Short mmCIF file of C-alpha atoms in Angstrom, two decimals:
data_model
loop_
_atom_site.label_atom_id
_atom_site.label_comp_id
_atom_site.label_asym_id
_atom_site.label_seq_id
_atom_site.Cartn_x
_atom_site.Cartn_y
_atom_site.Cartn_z
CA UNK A 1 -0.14 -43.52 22.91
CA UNK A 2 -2.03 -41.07 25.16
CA UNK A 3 -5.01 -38.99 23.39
CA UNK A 4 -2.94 -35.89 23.18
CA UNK A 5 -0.01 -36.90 21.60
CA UNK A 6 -2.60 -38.29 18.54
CA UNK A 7 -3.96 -34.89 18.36
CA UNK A 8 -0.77 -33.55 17.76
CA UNK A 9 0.35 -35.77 15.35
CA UNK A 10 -3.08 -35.82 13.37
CA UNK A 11 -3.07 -31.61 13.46
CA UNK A 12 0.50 -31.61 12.32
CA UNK A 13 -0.88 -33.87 9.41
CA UNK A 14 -3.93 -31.43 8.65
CA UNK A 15 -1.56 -28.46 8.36
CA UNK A 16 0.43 -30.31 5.98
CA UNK A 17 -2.49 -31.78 3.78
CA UNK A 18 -3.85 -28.46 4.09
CA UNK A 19 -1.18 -26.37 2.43
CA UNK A 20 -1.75 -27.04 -0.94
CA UNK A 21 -5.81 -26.27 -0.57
CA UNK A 22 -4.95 -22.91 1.14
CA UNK A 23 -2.90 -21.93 -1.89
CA UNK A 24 -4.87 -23.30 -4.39
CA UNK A 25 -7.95 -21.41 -2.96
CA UNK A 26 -6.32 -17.81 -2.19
CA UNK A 27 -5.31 -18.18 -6.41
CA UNK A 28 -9.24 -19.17 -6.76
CA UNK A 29 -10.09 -15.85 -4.32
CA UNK A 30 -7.84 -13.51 -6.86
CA UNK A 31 -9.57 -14.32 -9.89
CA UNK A 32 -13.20 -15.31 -8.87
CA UNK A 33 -13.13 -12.18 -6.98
CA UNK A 34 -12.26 -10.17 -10.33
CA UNK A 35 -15.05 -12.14 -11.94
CA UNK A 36 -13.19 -14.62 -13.45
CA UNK A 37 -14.59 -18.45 -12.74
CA UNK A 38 -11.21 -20.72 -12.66
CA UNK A 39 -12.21 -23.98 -13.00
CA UNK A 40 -8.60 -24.85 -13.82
CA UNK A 41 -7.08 -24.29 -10.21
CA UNK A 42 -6.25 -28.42 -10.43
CA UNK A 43 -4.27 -28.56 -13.94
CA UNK A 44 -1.93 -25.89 -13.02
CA UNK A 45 -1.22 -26.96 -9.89
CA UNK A 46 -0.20 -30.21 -11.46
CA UNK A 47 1.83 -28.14 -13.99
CA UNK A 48 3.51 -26.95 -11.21
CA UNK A 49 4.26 -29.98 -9.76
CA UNK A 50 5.52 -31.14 -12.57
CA UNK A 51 7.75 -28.56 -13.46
CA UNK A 52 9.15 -28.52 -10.13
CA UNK A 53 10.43 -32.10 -9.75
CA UNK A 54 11.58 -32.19 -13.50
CA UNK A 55 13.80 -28.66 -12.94
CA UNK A 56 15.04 -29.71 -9.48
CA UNK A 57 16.11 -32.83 -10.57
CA UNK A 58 18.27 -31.30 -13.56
CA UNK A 59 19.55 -28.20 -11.66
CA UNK A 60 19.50 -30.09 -8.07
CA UNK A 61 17.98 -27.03 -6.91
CA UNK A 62 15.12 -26.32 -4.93
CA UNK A 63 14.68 -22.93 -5.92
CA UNK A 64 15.04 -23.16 -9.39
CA UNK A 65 12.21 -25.93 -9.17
CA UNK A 66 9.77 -23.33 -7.32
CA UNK A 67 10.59 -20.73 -10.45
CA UNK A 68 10.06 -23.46 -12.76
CA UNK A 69 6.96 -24.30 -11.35
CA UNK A 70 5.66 -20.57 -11.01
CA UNK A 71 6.53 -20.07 -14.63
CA UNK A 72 4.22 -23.31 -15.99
CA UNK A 73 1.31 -22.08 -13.90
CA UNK A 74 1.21 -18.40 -14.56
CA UNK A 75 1.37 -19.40 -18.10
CA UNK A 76 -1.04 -21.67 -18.11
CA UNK A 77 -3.37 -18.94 -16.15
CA UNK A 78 -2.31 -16.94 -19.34
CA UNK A 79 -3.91 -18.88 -21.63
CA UNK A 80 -6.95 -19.21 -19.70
CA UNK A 81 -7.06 -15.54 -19.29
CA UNK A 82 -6.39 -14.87 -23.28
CA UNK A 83 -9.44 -17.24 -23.94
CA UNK A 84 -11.83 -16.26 -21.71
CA UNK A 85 -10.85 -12.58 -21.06
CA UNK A 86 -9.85 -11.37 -24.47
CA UNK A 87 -11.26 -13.93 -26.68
CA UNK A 88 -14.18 -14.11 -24.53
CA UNK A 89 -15.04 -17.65 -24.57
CA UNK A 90 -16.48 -19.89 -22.22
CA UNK A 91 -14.15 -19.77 -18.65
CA UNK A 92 -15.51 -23.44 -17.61
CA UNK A 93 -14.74 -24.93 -20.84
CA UNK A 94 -11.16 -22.91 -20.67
CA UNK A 95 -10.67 -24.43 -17.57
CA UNK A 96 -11.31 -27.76 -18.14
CA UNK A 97 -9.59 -27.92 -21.37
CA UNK A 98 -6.60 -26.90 -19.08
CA UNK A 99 -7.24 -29.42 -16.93
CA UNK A 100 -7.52 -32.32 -19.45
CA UNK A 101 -4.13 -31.10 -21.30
CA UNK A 102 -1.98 -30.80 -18.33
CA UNK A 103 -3.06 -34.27 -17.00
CA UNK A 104 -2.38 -35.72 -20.03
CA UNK A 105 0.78 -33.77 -21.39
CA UNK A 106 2.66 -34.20 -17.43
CA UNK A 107 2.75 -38.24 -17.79
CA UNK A 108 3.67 -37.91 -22.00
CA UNK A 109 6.51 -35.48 -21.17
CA UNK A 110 7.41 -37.58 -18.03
CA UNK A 111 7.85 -41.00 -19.79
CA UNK A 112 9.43 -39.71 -23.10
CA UNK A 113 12.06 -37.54 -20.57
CA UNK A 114 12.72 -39.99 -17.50
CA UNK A 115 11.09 -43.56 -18.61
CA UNK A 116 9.81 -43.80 -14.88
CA UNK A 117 6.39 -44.64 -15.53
CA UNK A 118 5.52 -40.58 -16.21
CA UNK A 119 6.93 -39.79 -13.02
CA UNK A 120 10.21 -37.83 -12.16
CA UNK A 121 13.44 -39.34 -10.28
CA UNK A 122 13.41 -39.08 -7.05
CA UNK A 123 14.88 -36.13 -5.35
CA UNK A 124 17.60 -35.43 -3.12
CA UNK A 125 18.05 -33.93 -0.04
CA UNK A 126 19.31 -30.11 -2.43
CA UNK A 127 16.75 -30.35 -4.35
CA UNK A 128 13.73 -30.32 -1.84
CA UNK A 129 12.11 -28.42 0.53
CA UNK A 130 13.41 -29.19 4.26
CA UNK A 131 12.08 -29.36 7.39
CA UNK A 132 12.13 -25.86 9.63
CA UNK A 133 12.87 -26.04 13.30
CA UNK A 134 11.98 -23.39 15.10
CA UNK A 135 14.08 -21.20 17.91
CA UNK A 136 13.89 -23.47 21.21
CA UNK A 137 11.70 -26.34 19.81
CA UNK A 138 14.11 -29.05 20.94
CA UNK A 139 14.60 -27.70 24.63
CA UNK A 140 10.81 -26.87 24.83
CA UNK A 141 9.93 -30.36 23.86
CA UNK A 142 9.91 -31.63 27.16
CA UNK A 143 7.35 -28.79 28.32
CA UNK A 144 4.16 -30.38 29.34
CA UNK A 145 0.99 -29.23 26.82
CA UNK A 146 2.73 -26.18 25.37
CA UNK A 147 6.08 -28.17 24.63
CA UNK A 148 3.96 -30.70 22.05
CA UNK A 149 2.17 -27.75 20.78
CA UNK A 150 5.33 -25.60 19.74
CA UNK A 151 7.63 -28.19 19.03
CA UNK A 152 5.29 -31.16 17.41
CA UNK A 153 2.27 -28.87 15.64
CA UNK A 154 4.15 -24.95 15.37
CA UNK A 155 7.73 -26.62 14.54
CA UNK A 156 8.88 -28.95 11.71
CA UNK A 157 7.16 -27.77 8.83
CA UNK A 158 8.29 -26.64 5.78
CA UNK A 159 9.05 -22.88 4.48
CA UNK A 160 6.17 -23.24 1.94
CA UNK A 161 3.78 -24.30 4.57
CA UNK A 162 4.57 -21.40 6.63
CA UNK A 163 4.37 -19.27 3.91
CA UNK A 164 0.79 -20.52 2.55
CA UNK A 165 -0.10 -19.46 6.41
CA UNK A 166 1.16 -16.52 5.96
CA UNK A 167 -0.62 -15.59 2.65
CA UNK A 168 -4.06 -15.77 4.46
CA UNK A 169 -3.79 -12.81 5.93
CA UNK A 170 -1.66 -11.28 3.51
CA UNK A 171 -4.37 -11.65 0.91
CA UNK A 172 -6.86 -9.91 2.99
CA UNK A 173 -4.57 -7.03 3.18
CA UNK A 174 -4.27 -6.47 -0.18
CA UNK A 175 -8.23 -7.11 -1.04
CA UNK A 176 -8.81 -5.12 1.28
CA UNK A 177 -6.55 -2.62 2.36
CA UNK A 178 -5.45 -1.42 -1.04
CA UNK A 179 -6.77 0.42 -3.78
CA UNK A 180 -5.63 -2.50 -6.51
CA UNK A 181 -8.00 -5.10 -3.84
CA UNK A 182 -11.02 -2.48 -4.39
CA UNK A 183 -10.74 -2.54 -7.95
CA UNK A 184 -10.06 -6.05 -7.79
CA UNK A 185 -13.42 -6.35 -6.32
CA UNK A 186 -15.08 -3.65 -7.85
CA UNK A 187 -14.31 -5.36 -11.62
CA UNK A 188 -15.92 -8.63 -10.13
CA UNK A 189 -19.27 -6.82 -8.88
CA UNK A 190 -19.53 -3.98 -11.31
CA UNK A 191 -17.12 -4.39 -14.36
CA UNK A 192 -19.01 -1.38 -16.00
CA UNK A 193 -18.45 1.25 -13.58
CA UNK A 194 -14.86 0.31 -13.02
CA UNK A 195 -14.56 0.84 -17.18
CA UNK A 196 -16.35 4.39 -16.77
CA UNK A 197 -14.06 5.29 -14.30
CA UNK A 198 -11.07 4.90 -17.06
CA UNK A 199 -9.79 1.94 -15.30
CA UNK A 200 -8.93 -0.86 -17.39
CA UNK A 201 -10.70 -3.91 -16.61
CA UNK A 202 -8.99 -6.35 -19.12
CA UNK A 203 -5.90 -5.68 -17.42
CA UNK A 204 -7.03 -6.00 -13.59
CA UNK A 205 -8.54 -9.42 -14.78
CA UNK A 206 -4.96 -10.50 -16.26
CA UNK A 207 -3.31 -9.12 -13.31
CA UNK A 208 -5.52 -11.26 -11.14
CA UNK A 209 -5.19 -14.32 -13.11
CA UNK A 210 -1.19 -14.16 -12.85
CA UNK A 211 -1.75 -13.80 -8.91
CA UNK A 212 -3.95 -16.93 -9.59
CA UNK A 213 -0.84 -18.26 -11.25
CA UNK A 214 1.68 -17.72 -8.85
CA UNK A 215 0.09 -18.94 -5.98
CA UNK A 216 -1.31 -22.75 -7.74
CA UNK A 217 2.14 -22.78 -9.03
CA UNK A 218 3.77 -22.34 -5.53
CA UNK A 219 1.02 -24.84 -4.37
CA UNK A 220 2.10 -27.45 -7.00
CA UNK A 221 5.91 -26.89 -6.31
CA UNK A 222 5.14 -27.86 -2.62
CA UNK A 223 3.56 -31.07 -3.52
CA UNK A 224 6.87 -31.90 -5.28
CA UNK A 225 9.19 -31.04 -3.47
CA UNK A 226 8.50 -30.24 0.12
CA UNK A 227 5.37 -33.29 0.65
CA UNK A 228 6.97 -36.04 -1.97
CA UNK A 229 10.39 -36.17 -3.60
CA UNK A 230 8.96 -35.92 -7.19
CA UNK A 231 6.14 -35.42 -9.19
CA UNK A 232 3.94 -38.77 -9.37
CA UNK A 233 1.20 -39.06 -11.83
CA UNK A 234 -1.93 -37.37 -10.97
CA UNK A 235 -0.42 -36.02 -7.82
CA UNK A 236 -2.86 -33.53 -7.44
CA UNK A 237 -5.13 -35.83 -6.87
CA UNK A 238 -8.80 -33.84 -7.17
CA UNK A 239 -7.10 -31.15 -4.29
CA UNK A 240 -7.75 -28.26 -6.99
CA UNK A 241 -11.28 -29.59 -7.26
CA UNK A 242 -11.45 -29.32 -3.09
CA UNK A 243 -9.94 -25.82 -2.93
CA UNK A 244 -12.74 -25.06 -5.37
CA UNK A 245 -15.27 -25.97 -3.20
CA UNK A 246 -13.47 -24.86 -0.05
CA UNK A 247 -13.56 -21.69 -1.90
CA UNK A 248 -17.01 -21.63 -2.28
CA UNK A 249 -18.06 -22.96 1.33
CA UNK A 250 -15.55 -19.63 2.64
CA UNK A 251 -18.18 -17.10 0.11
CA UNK A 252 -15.12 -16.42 -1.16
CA UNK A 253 -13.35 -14.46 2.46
CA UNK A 254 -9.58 -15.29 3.18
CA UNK A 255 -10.28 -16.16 6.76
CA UNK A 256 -13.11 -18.26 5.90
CA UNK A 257 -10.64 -20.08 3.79
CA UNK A 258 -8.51 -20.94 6.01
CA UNK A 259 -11.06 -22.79 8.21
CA UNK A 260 -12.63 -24.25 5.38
CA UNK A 261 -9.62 -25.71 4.36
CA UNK A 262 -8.09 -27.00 7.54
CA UNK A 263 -11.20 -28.78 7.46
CA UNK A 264 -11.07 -30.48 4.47
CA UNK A 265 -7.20 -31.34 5.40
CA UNK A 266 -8.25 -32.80 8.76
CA UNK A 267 -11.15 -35.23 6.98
CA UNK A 268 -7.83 -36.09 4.47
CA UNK A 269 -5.18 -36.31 7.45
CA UNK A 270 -8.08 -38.61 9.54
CA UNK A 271 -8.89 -40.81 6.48
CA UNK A 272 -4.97 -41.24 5.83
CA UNK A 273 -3.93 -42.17 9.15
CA UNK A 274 -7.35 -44.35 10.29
CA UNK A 275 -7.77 -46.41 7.12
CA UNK A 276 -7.23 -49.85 8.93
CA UNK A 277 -8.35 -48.42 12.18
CA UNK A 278 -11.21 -50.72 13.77
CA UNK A 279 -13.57 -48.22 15.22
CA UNK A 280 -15.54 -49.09 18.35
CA UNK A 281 -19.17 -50.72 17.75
CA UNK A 282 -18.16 -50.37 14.06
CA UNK A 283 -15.08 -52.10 13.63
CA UNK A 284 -12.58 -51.81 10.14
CA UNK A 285 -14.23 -49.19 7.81
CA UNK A 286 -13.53 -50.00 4.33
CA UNK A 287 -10.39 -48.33 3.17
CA UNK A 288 -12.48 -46.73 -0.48
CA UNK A 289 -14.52 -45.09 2.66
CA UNK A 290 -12.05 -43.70 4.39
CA UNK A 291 -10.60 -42.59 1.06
CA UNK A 292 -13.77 -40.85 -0.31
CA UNK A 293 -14.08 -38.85 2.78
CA UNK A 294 -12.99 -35.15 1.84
CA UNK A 295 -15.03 -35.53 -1.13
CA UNK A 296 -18.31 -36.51 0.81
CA UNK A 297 -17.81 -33.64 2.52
CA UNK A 298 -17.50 -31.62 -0.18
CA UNK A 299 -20.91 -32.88 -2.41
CA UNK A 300 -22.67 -32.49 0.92
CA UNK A 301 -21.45 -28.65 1.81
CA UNK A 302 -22.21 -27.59 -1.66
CA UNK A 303 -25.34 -29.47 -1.81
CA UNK A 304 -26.74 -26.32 0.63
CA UNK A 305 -25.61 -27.19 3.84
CA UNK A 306 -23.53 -23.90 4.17
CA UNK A 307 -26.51 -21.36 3.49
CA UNK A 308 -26.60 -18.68 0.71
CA UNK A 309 -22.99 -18.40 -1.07
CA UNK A 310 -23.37 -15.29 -3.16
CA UNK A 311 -20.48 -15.53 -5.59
CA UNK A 312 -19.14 -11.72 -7.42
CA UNK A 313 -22.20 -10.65 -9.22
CA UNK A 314 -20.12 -10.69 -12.75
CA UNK A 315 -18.51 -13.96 -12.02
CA UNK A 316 -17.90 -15.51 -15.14
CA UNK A 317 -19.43 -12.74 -17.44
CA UNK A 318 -16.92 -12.30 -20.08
CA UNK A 319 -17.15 -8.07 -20.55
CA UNK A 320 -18.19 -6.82 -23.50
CA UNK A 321 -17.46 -2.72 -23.46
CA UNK A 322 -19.72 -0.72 -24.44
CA UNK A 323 -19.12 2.15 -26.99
#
């Protein structure tokens, strides 16, 4: 196999393993950048997840599974908003209780409902997320260079993945393009002047928790449906823990995201696809290596290889109003 043809097939991996970390980390952007800390992005998108493969499999449809899934998460970014935004407590702790509960509750519910081992049935072909081929990919195939690129890396993916794409630069539009992305931001730098100005900032911070929602819940449905054919236990797998950090390593821009996260992806596509690889002069890296690789990355990029990450200056400073 020539060296371009493994490009092509490890990008097309990184754009899939990246998918989920895009979303997760645009739903991180909304509410960090409101001054909300979501520590939490990784137990709703396994809500999500689970919610999808349980409804598709009932319904034996694909859409109802994405609802289902946007549903779980948005409520569970509810409840972290109603504890740390109106009850004021502690967003890490919120978040973590979040993530403890869901991790727990997804294999109870899963064995008591399907006795699979707290996973769901597998899926069929209605109830999933297909493949999208794209106009002229199979005649273009052929095409030397630009033929691989359309049809092997552009083509084949699906609608989710397109869509978390798409949400990169549809995120910067609205934080910064419209008035709700300037209060948005405003309320995470300088709660206190957005209150003065009679806007409420309770409700921007729910509103930017239930974008928070929407977006780890479409992540989650996407790991069920379009990247497995049901919701295995712990399917997550740490990724809301890496969008955090990808997050971070971006200072919190949608562009930078996107970088930052195809990065991550690639180390996950490379470790995936080169676990019994013997390397030149090195020979068979263990597999645990290989394995641990996007989360090396990620200790040693927040560990202050990226410079000076100034998060929103009231990030997770519940606000108290003053009379």
């Amino acid at each position: 196999m020539d060296v371009f043809q493994v490009f092509i097939e490890l990008a097309q991996s990184t754009v899939r393993v990246s998918t989920p970390l895009i979303l997760a980390a645009l739903a991180g952007l909304f509410t960090e950048r409101a001054g909300v800390f979501d520590i939490g992005l990784e137990g709703k998108m396994l809500g999500g997840a689970f919610a999808a493969g349980c409804v598709a499999y009932v319904t034996q449809s694909v859409a109802m599974g994405l609802l289902a899934a946007v549903l779980v998460s948005v409520l569970l970014s509810l409840v972290h908003g109603y504890a740390s935004i109106t009850q004021r407590g502690s967003q890490i702790v919120s978040g973590v209780a979040i993530n403890f509960v869901v991790a727990g509750s997804t294999v109870i519910l899963g064995e008591a409902w399907f006795r699979q081992g707290g996973r769901t049935p597998a899926l069929s072909a209605d109830g999933r997320f297909g493949t999208i081929t794209l106009p002229f990919a199979d005649s273009l195939r052929e095409v030397p260079v630009l033929g691989p690129l359309y049809s092997g890396l552009l083509s084949g993916h699906s609608l989710l993945t397109y869509l978390a794409f798409l949400m990169v630069p549809a995120s910067w539009w609205v934080l910064y393009r419209t008035r709700f992305g300037l209060r948005l931001r405003a309320v995470g730098e300088n709660p206190g002047a957005v209150d003065t100005a009679g806007i409420s900032v309770i409700w921007l911070r729910y509103r930017a928790v239930i974008c928070c929602g929407i977006l780890c819940g479409i992540a989650g449905a996407y790991l069920s449906l379009a990247a497995n054919a049901g919701f295995t236990k712990g399917m997550t797998a740490g990724k809301g823990y890496i969008a955090l950090a990808a997050l971070i390593f971006a200072k919190w821009r949608p562009t930078n995201i996107l970088f930052a996260c195809l990065l991550f992806g690639f180390l996950d596509a490379f470790a995936i696809r080169y676990q019994s690889f013997a390397f030149p002069l090195i020979g068979k890296v263990p597999v645990q290596l290989m394995q641990a690789l996007p989360y090396i990355l990620t200790v040693i990029l927040l560990a202050g290889f990226i410079g000076k990450a100034i998060p929103p200056k009231a990030g997770g400073v519940p606000y108290v109003k003053e009379r």
